Amino acid sequence: MVVDGALAAQAIVDVDRGQSERLAVMAQSVLEEAALWPDQLDAVAVTVGPGSFTGLRAALALAHGIAFGAGRPVVPVSLAEVFAEALPRRGGRTLWTAIDSRRARVFLDTGAGFHAVPLDALPAAQDPVAVAGDAAIAVAARLATRGDDVMLSDARLPWPRHVACAAEKRLAGALPPLAALPLYIDPPEARLPAGGLRPAPLR
């Protein structure tokens, strides 16, 4: 929760599984800590990813629900936009955002949108770069091994204040429009059975 540019309240849970089930309780605790009702909010900011299929859908569904109930807009931001707020002074370095895809690859944004890239096939760094994101260590290590000019940042996770700053810029028109939908890089792993979800009706 960010009020007038300052962090008023936050809730962080570091777990491998079950984040989605905790989101609503965490949101309620944050509102209570900040002593605010949802209708006192200006907007509801939410990251659209990239990330896990379930996590993104759960976060966006909750954001839409809170915003709808409060009559406030949902303001989506990408992780690249959030990390740009976390690292406003990079000494002229290009920001690379690297998110772990858990498949020996990373979701990588070098400034033109996210793509899934194998760690052993990273693009060449044409200019000095700064790397952020939860896969930053692995990416920076490989770039350094190749002799690229790389700076490993300490920005690993999206923090509420930076999410709010990016959302504020989008509200002001300083960032281009973005749909409040999950940013999926890979197609979903689930597939419908060849015969459909249910047997054909008897005739």
Coordinates of N, CA and C in Angstrom, one line a residue:
M1 N 0.8 -1.2 0.0 CA 0.0 0.0 0.0 C 0.9 1.2 0.0
V2 N 0.7 2.1 -1.0 CA 1.5 3.3 -1.1 C 0.6 4.5 -1.0
V3 N 0.9 5.4 -0.1 CA 0.1 6.7 0.1 C 1.0 7.9 -0.1
D4 N 0.7 8.7 -1.0 CA 1.6 9.9 -1.3 C 3.0 9.6 -1.5
G5 N 3.2 8.5 -2.2 CA 4.6 8.1 -2.6 C 5.4 7.4 -1.5
A6 N 4.8 7.2 -0.3 CA 5.4 6.5 0.8 C 4.7 5.2 1.0
L7 N 5.5 4.2 1.4 CA 5.0 2.9 1.8 C 4.2 2.9 3.1
A8 N 2.9 2.7 3.0 CA 2.0 2.7 4.2 C 1.9 1.4 4.9
A9 N 1.9 0.3 4.1 CA 1.7 -1.0 4.6 C 2.1 -2.0 3.5
Q10 N 2.5 -3.2 3.9 CA 2.8 -4.3 3.0 C 2.8 -5.6 3.7
A11 N 2.5 -6.7 2.9 CA 2.6 -8.0 3.4 C 3.4 -8.9 2.4
I12 N 4.3 -9.6 2.9 CA 5.2 -10.4 2.0 C 5.3 -11.8 2.6
V13 N 5.0 -12.8 1.7 CA 5.1 -14.2 2.1 C 6.1 -14.9 1.2
D14 N 7.1 -15.5 1.7 CA 8.2 -16.2 0.9 C 7.9 -17.7 1.0
V15 N 7.1 -18.2 0.1 CA 6.8 -19.6 0.0 C 6.9 -20.1 -1.4
D16 N 7.1 -21.4 -1.6 CA 7.2 -21.9 -3.0 C 5.8 -22.2 -3.6
R17 N 4.9 -22.5 -2.7 CA 3.5 -22.8 -3.2 C 2.5 -22.2 -2.2
G18 N 1.3 -22.0 -2.8 CA 0.2 -21.5 -2.0 C 0.0 -20.0 -1.9
Q19 N 0.8 -19.3 -2.7 CA 0.7 -17.8 -2.7 C -0.7 -17.4 -3.0
S20 N -1.3 -18.0 -4.0 CA -2.6 -17.6 -4.5 C -3.7 -17.7 -3.4
E21 N -3.6 -18.7 -2.6 CA -4.6 -18.9 -1.5 C -4.4 -17.8 -0.5
R22 N -3.3 -17.2 -0.3 CA -3.0 -16.2 0.7 C -3.3 -14.8 0.3
L23 N -3.5 -14.5 -1.0 CA -3.6 -13.2 -1.6 C -4.7 -12.3 -0.9
A24 N -5.9 -12.9 -0.9 CA -7.0 -12.1 -0.3 C -6.8 -11.7 1.1
V25 N -6.3 -12.7 1.9 CA -6.0 -12.4 3.3 C -4.9 -11.3 3.5
M26 N -3.9 -11.4 2.6 CA -2.8 -10.4 2.7 C -3.3 -9.1 2.3
A27 N -4.2 -9.0 1.3 CA -4.7 -7.7 0.9 C -5.6 -7.1 2.0
Q28 N -6.4 -7.9 2.7 CA -7.2 -7.4 3.8 C -6.3 -6.9 4.9
S29 N -5.2 -7.6 5.2 CA -4.3 -7.2 6.3 C -3.6 -5.9 6.0
V30 N -3.3 -5.7 4.7 CA -2.6 -4.5 4.3 C -3.6 -3.3 4.4
L31 N -4.8 -3.4 4.0 CA -5.8 -2.4 4.1 C -6.1 -2.0 5.6
E32 N -6.1 -3.1 6.4 CA -6.3 -2.8 7.8 C -5.1 -2.1 8.5
E33 N -3.9 -2.5 8.1 CA -2.7 -1.8 8.6 C -2.7 -0.4 8.2
A34 N -3.1 -0.1 7.0 CA -3.0 1.3 6.5 C -4.3 2.1 6.9
A35 N -5.2 1.4 7.6 CA -6.5 2.0 8.1 C -7.2 2.7 6.9
L36 N -7.4 1.9 5.8 CA -8.1 2.4 4.6 C -9.2 1.4 4.2
W37 N -10.3 1.9 3.7 CA -11.3 1.1 3.0 C -11.0 1.1 1.6
P38 N -11.4 0.0 0.8 CA -11.1 0.0 -0.6 C -11.6 1.2 -1.4
D39 N -12.8 1.8 -1.0 CA -13.3 3.0 -1.7 C -12.5 4.2 -1.4
Q40 N -11.5 4.2 -0.5 CA -10.6 5.3 -0.3 C -9.3 5.2 -1.2
L41 N -9.2 4.2 -2.0 CA -8.1 4.0 -2.9 C -8.3 4.9 -4.1
D42 N -7.2 5.3 -4.7 CA -7.3 6.0 -6.0 C -7.3 5.0 -7.2
A43 N -6.6 3.9 -7.0 CA -6.5 2.9 -8.0 C -5.9 1.6 -7.4
V44 N -6.1 0.5 -8.1 CA -5.5 -0.8 -7.7 C -4.4 -1.2 -8.7
A45 N -3.2 -1.1 -8.3 CA -2.1 -1.5 -9.2 C -1.8 -3.0 -9.1
V46 N -1.4 -3.6 -10.2 CA -1.2 -5.1 -10.2 C -0.2 -5.4 -11.3
T47 N 0.8 -6.3 -11.0 CA 1.7 -6.7 -12.1 C 1.1 -7.8 -12.9
V48 N 1.3 -7.7 -14.2 CA 0.7 -8.7 -15.2 C 1.7 -9.7 -15.5
G49 N 3.0 -9.6 -15.0 CA 3.9 -10.7 -15.3 C 5.1 -10.2 -16.1
P50 N 5.8 -11.2 -16.7 CA 5.5 -12.6 -16.7 C 5.7 -13.3 -15.4
G51 N 5.0 -14.5 -15.3 CA 5.1 -15.3 -14.1 C 4.4 -16.6 -14.3
S52 N 4.0 -17.2 -13.2 CA 3.3 -18.5 -13.3 C 1.8 -18.3 -13.7
F53 N 1.3 -19.3 -14.4 CA -0.1 -19.2 -14.9 C -1.1 -19.0 -13.7
T54 N -1.0 -19.8 -12.7 CA -2.0 -19.6 -11.6 C -1.8 -18.3 -10.8
G55 N -0.5 -18.0 -10.5 CA -0.3 -16.8 -9.8 C -0.7 -15.5 -10.4
L56 N -0.5 -15.4 -11.7 CA -1.0 -14.2 -12.5 C -2.5 -14.1 -12.5
R57 N -3.1 -15.2 -12.8 CA -4.6 -15.2 -12.8 C -5.2 -14.9 -11.5
A58 N -4.6 -15.4 -10.4 CA -5.2 -15.1 -9.1 C -5.0 -13.7 -8.7
A59 N -3.8 -13.1 -9.0 CA -3.5 -11.7 -8.6 C -4.4 -10.8 -9.4
L60 N -4.5 -11.0 -10.7 CA -5.4 -10.2 -11.5 C -6.9 -10.3 -11.1
A61 N -7.3 -11.5 -10.8 CA -8.7 -11.6 -10.4 C -9.0 -10.9 -9.1
L62 N -8.1 -11.0 -8.2 CA -8.2 -10.2 -6.9 C -8.2 -8.7 -7.2
A63 N -7.3 -8.3 -8.0 CA -7.2 -6.8 -8.3 C -8.5 -6.3 -8.9
H64 N -9.0 -7.1 -9.9 CA -10.2 -6.7 -10.6 C -11.4 -6.7 -9.6
G65 N -11.4 -7.6 -8.7 CA -12.5 -7.7 -7.7 C -12.5 -6.5 -6.7
I66 N -11.3 -6.2 -6.2 CA -11.2 -5.1 -5.3 C -11.6 -3.8 -6.0
A67 N -11.0 -3.6 -7.2 CA -11.3 -2.4 -8.0 C -12.8 -2.2 -8.3
F68 N -13.4 -3.3 -8.7 CA -14.8 -3.3 -9.1 C -15.7 -2.9 -7.9
G69 N -15.4 -3.5 -6.7 CA -16.1 -3.2 -5.5 C -16.0 -1.8 -5.1
A70 N -14.8 -1.3 -5.3 CA -14.5 0.1 -4.8 C -14.8 1.2 -5.8
G71 N -15.1 0.7 -7.1 CA -15.4 1.7 -8.1 C -14.1 2.4 -8.6
R72 N -13.0 1.7 -8.5 CA -11.7 2.3 -8.9 C -11.1 1.6 -10.1
P73 N -10.2 2.2 -10.8 CA -9.5 1.5 -11.9 C -8.5 0.6 -11.5
V74 N -8.3 -0.5 -12.3 CA -7.2 -1.4 -12.2 C -6.1 -0.8 -13.1
V75 N -4.9 -0.7 -12.6 CA -3.7 -0.2 -13.4 C -2.7 -1.3 -13.5
P76 N -2.5 -1.9 -14.7 CA -1.6 -3.0 -14.8 C -0.2 -2.5 -15.1
V77 N 0.8 -3.2 -14.7 CA 2.2 -2.9 -15.0 C 3.0 -4.1 -15.2
S78 N 4.0 -4.1 -16.1 CA 4.8 -5.3 -16.3 C 6.0 -5.2 -15.4
L79 N 6.6 -6.4 -15.2 CA 7.8 -6.5 -14.3 C 8.9 -5.6 -14.8
A80 N 9.1 -5.5 -16.1 CA 10.1 -4.6 -16.7 C 9.9 -3.2 -16.3
E81 N 8.6 -2.7 -16.3 CA 8.3 -1.4 -15.9 C 8.6 -1.2 -14.4
V82 N 8.3 -2.2 -13.6 CA 8.5 -2.1 -12.1 C 10.0 -2.0 -11.8
F83 N 10.8 -2.8 -12.5 CA 12.3 -2.8 -12.2 C 12.9 -1.5 -12.8
A84 N 12.3 -0.9 -13.8 CA 12.8 0.4 -14.3 C 12.6 1.4 -13.2
E85 N 11.6 1.3 -12.4 CA 11.4 2.2 -11.3 C 12.3 1.9 -10.2
A86 N 12.6 0.7 -10.0 CA 13.6 0.3 -8.9 C 15.0 0.7 -9.2
L87 N 15.3 0.9 -10.5 CA 16.7 1.3 -10.9 C 16.6 2.5 -11.8
P88 N 16.2 3.6 -11.3 CA 16.2 4.8 -12.2 C 17.5 5.4 -12.6
R89 N 18.5 5.1 -11.8 CA 19.9 5.6 -12.2 C 20.8 4.4 -12.4
R90 N 21.1 4.2 -13.7 CA 21.9 3.0 -14.1 C 23.1 3.4 -14.8
G91 N 23.5 4.6 -14.8 CA 24.7 5.1 -15.4 C 24.7 4.9 -16.9
G92 N 23.6 5.0 -17.5 CA 23.5 4.8 -19.0 C 23.4 3.4 -19.4
R93 N 23.3 2.5 -18.5 CA 23.2 1.0 -18.8 C 21.8 0.7 -19.3
T94 N 21.7 -0.2 -20.2 CA 20.4 -0.7 -20.7 C 19.9 -1.7 -19.6
L95 N 18.6 -1.6 -19.3 CA 18.0 -2.5 -18.3 C 17.6 -3.8 -18.9
W96 N 18.1 -4.9 -18.4 CA 17.6 -6.3 -18.8 C 16.8 -6.8 -17.6
T97 N 15.6 -7.2 -17.9 CA 14.8 -7.9 -16.8 C 14.7 -9.4 -17.1
A98 N 15.2 -10.2 -16.1 CA 15.3 -11.6 -16.3 C 14.4 -12.3 -15.2
I99 N 13.4 -13.0 -15.7 CA 12.5 -13.7 -14.8 C 12.7 -15.2 -15.0
D100 N 12.8 -16.0 -13.9 CA 13.0 -17.4 -13.9 C 11.7 -18.1 -14.5
S101 N 11.9 -18.9 -15.5 CA 10.7 -19.6 -16.1 C 10.7 -21.1 -15.5
R102 N 11.7 -21.5 -14.7 CA 11.7 -22.8 -14.2 C 11.8 -23.9 -15.2
R103 N 12.3 -23.6 -16.4 CA 12.5 -24.6 -17.4 C 13.9 -24.5 -18.1
A104 N 14.9 -24.1 -17.3 CA 16.2 -23.9 -17.8 C 16.3 -22.8 -18.8
R105 N 15.3 -21.9 -18.7 CA 15.2 -20.7 -19.5 C 14.8 -19.5 -18.7
V106 N 14.9 -18.3 -19.2 CA 14.4 -17.2 -18.5 C 13.5 -16.4 -19.5
F107 N 12.5 -15.7 -18.8 CA 11.8 -14.7 -19.6 C 12.6 -13.4 -19.5
L108 N 13.1 -13.0 -20.7 CA 14.0 -11.9 -20.8 C 13.5 -10.7 -21.6
D109 N 13.6 -9.5 -21.0 CA 13.2 -8.3 -21.6 C 14.5 -7.4 -21.7
T110 N 15.0 -7.2 -22.9 CA 16.2 -6.4 -23.1 C 15.8 -5.0 -23.6
G111 N 14.5 -4.7 -23.5 CA 14.0 -3.3 -23.9 C 12.9 -3.4 -24.9
A112 N 12.6 -4.5 -25.5 CA 11.6 -4.6 -26.6 C 10.6 -5.7 -26.3
G113 N 10.4 -6.0 -25.0 CA 9.4 -7.0 -24.7 C 10.0 -8.3 -24.2
F114 N 9.2 -9.1 -23.5 CA 9.7 -10.4 -23.0 C 9.7 -11.5 -24.0
H115 N 10.7 -12.3 -23.9 CA 10.8 -13.5 -24.8 C 11.4 -14.6 -23.9
A116 N 11.1 -15.9 -24.2 CA 11.7 -17.0 -23.5 C 13.0 -17.3 -24.1
V117 N 14.1 -17.3 -23.3 CA 15.4 -17.5 -23.9 C 16.1 -18.6 -23.1
P118 N 16.7 -19.6 -23.7 CA 17.6 -20.5 -22.9 C 18.8 -19.8 -22.3
L119 N 19.2 -20.2 -21.1 CA 20.3 -19.6 -20.5 C 21.6 -19.7 -21.2
D120 N 21.7 -20.8 -22.0 CA 22.9 -20.9 -22.8 C 22.9 -20.3 -24.2
A121 N 21.8 -19.5 -24.4 CA 21.6 -18.9 -25.7 C 21.2 -17.4 -25.5
L122 N 21.8 -16.8 -24.5 CA 21.4 -15.4 -24.3 C 21.9 -14.5 -25.4
P123 N 21.1 -13.4 -25.8 CA 21.6 -12.5 -26.8 C 22.8 -11.8 -26.4
A124 N 23.6 -11.3 -27.4 CA 24.8 -10.5 -27.1 C 24.3 -9.1 -26.5
A125 N 25.1 -8.6 -25.5 CA 24.8 -7.3 -25.0 C 25.6 -6.3 -25.8
Q126 N 24.8 -5.5 -26.6 CA 25.4 -4.6 -27.5 C 26.0 -3.4 -26.8
D127 N 25.4 -3.1 -25.6 CA 25.8 -1.9 -24.8 C 26.0 -2.4 -23.4
P128 N 26.5 -1.6 -22.5 CA 26.6 -2.0 -21.1 C 25.2 -2.2 -20.5
V129 N 25.0 -3.3 -19.8 CA 23.6 -3.6 -19.3 C 23.6 -3.7 -17.8
A130 N 22.5 -3.5 -17.2 CA 22.2 -3.8 -15.8 C 21.1 -4.8 -15.8
V131 N 21.2 -5.9 -15.0 CA 20.3 -7.0 -15.0 C 19.5 -7.0 -13.6
A132 N 18.2 -7.1 -13.8 CA 17.3 -7.2 -12.6 C 16.4 -8.4 -12.8
G133 N 15.7 -8.7 -11.7 CA 14.8 -9.9 -11.7 C 15.3 -11.1 -10.9
D134 N 14.4 -12.0 -10.7 CA 14.8 -13.2 -9.9 C 15.8 -14.1 -10.6
A135 N 16.0 -14.0 -11.9 CA 17.0 -14.7 -12.6 C 18.2 -13.9 -13.0
A136 N 18.4 -12.8 -12.3 CA 19.5 -11.8 -12.7 C 20.8 -12.4 -12.4
I137 N 21.0 -13.2 -11.3 CA 22.3 -13.7 -11.0 C 22.8 -14.7 -12.1
A138 N 21.9 -15.6 -12.5 CA 22.3 -16.5 -13.6 C 22.6 -15.8 -14.9
V139 N 21.8 -14.9 -15.3 CA 22.0 -14.1 -16.5 C 23.3 -13.3 -16.5
A140 N 23.5 -12.6 -15.4 CA 24.6 -11.7 -15.3 C 25.9 -12.6 -15.3
A141 N 25.9 -13.7 -14.6 CA 27.1 -14.6 -14.6 C 27.4 -15.1 -16.0
R142 N 26.5 -15.4 -16.8 CA 26.7 -15.9 -18.2 C 27.2 -14.7 -19.0
L143 N 26.7 -13.6 -18.9 CA 27.1 -12.4 -19.7 C 28.6 -12.1 -19.3
A144 N 28.9 -12.1 -18.0 CA 30.2 -11.8 -17.5 C 31.2 -12.8 -18.0
T145 N 30.8 -14.1 -18.1 CA 31.7 -15.1 -18.6 C 32.1 -14.9 -20.1
R146 N 31.1 -14.3 -20.8 CA 31.4 -14.0 -22.2 C 32.2 -12.7 -22.4
G147 N 32.4 -12.0 -21.3 CA 33.1 -10.7 -21.4 C 32.2 -9.5 -21.7
D148 N 30.9 -9.7 -21.6 CA 30.0 -8.5 -21.8 C 30.1 -7.6 -20.6
D149 N 29.9 -6.3 -20.8 CA 29.9 -5.3 -19.8 C 28.5 -5.4 -19.0
V150 N 28.5 -6.0 -17.9 CA 27.3 -6.3 -17.2 C 27.4 -5.8 -15.7
M151 N 26.3 -5.2 -15.2 CA 26.2 -4.9 -13.8 C 25.1 -5.7 -13.2
L152 N 25.3 -6.5 -12.1 CA 24.3 -7.2 -11.5 C 23.6 -6.3 -10.4
S153 N 22.4 -6.0 -10.6 CA 21.7 -5.1 -9.6 C 21.2 -6.0 -8.5
D154 N 20.7 -5.3 -7.4 CA 20.1 -6.0 -6.3 C 18.6 -6.0 -6.3
A155 N 18.0 -5.6 -7.5 CA 16.6 -5.6 -7.7 C 16.2 -7.0 -8.1
R156 N 15.6 -7.8 -7.2 CA 15.2 -9.2 -7.5 C 13.7 -9.4 -7.6
L157 N 13.0 -8.7 -6.6 CA 11.5 -8.9 -6.6 C 10.9 -7.5 -6.7
P158 N 9.6 -7.5 -7.3 CA 8.9 -6.2 -7.4 C 8.4 -5.8 -6.1
W159 N 8.8 -4.6 -5.6 CA 8.4 -4.0 -4.4 C 7.2 -3.1 -4.6
P160 N 6.3 -3.0 -3.6 CA 5.0 -2.2 -3.7 C 5.3 -0.8 -4.2
R161 N 6.2 -0.1 -3.6 CA 6.4 1.3 -4.0 C 6.8 1.4 -5.5
H162 N 7.6 0.5 -6.0 CA 7.9 0.6 -7.4 C 6.8 0.2 -8.3
V163 N 5.9 -0.7 -7.9 CA 4.7 -1.1 -8.6 C 3.8 0.2 -8.7
A164 N 3.7 0.8 -7.5 CA 2.8 2.0 -7.5 C 3.4 3.2 -8.3
C165 N 4.7 3.3 -8.3 CA 5.3 4.4 -9.2 C 5.0 4.1 -10.7
A166 N 5.2 2.9 -11.1 CA 4.9 2.6 -12.5 C 3.5 2.8 -12.8
A167 N 2.6 2.4 -11.9 CA 1.1 2.5 -12.1 C 0.8 4.0 -12.2
E168 N 1.4 4.8 -11.4 CA 1.1 6.3 -11.4 C 1.5 6.9 -12.7
K169 N 2.6 6.4 -13.3 CA 3.0 6.9 -14.6 C 2.0 6.5 -15.7
R170 N 1.5 5.2 -15.6 CA 0.5 4.8 -16.6 C -0.7 5.6 -16.5
L171 N -1.2 5.9 -15.3 CA -2.4 6.7 -15.1 C -2.2 8.1 -15.6
A172 N -1.0 8.6 -15.5 CA -0.7 9.9 -16.0 C -0.5 10.0 -17.6
G173 N -0.4 8.8 -18.2 CA -0.2 8.7 -19.6 C 1.3 8.7 -20.0
A174 N 2.2 8.6 -19.0 CA 3.6 8.6 -19.3 C 4.1 7.2 -19.8
L175 N 3.3 6.2 -19.6 CA 3.5 4.9 -20.1 C 2.4 4.5 -21.1
P176 N 2.7 3.8 -22.1 CA 1.6 3.4 -23.1 C 0.6 2.5 -22.4
P177 N -0.6 2.5 -23.0 CA -1.7 1.6 -22.4 C -1.3 0.1 -22.4
L178 N -1.8 -0.6 -21.4 CA -1.5 -2.0 -21.2 C -2.7 -2.7 -20.7
A179 N -3.1 -3.8 -21.3 CA -4.2 -4.5 -20.9 C -4.0 -5.2 -19.5
A180 N -5.1 -5.2 -18.7 CA -5.0 -5.8 -17.4 C -5.3 -7.3 -17.5
L181 N -4.4 -8.0 -18.3 CA -4.5 -9.4 -18.6 C -3.1 -10.0 -18.3
P182 N -3.1 -11.3 -18.0 CA -1.8 -12.0 -17.7 C -0.9 -11.9 -18.9
L183 N 0.4 -11.6 -18.7 CA 1.4 -11.6 -19.7 C 2.0 -13.0 -19.8
Y184 N 1.5 -13.8 -20.6 CA 2.0 -15.2 -20.8 C 3.0 -15.2 -21.9
I185 N 4.1 -15.8 -21.6 CA 5.2 -15.9 -22.7 C 5.1 -17.3 -23.3
D186 N 4.9 -18.3 -22.5 CA 4.7 -19.7 -23.0 C 3.2 -20.0 -23.1
P187 N 2.9 -20.9 -24.0 CA 1.5 -21.4 -24.1 C 1.2 -22.3 -22.9
P188 N -0.1 -22.4 -22.5 CA -0.4 -23.2 -21.3 C 0.0 -24.6 -21.5
E189 N 0.4 -25.3 -20.4 CA 0.8 -26.7 -20.5 C -0.4 -27.6 -20.6
A190 N -1.6 -27.2 -20.0 CA -2.8 -28.0 -20.0 C -3.3 -28.2 -21.4
R191 N -3.8 -29.3 -21.7 CA -4.4 -29.6 -23.0 C -5.7 -30.3 -22.8
L192 N -6.7 -30.0 -23.6 CA -8.0 -30.7 -23.5 C -7.8 -32.1 -24.0
P193 N -8.5 -33.1 -23.4 CA -8.5 -34.4 -24.0 C -9.0 -34.4 -25.4
A194 N -8.5 -35.3 -26.2 CA -8.9 -35.4 -27.6 C -10.4 -35.6 -27.8
G195 N -11.0 -36.3 -26.9 CA -12.4 -36.5 -27.0 C -13.3 -35.5 -26.3
G196 N -12.7 -34.4 -25.8 CA -13.4 -33.4 -25.1 C -13.5 -33.7 -23.6
L197 N -14.1 -32.8 -22.8 CA -14.1 -32.9 -21.4 C -15.2 -33.9 -20.9
R198 N -16.1 -34.3 -21.7 CA -17.2 -35.2 -21.3 C -17.6 -36.1 -22.4
P199 N -18.1 -37.2 -22.1 CA -18.5 -38.1 -23.3 C -19.7 -37.5 -24.1
A200 N -19.7 -37.9 -25.3 CA -20.8 -37.5 -26.2 C -22.1 -38.0 -25.6
P201 N -23.2 -37.1 -25.8 CA -24.5 -37.6 -25.2 C -25.1 -38.8 -25.9
L202 N -25.8 -39.6 -25.2 CA -26.4 -40.8 -25.7 C -27.6 -40.4 -26.6
R203 N -27.8 -41.1 -27.7 CA -28.9 -40.8 -28.6 C -29.8 -42.0 -28.7

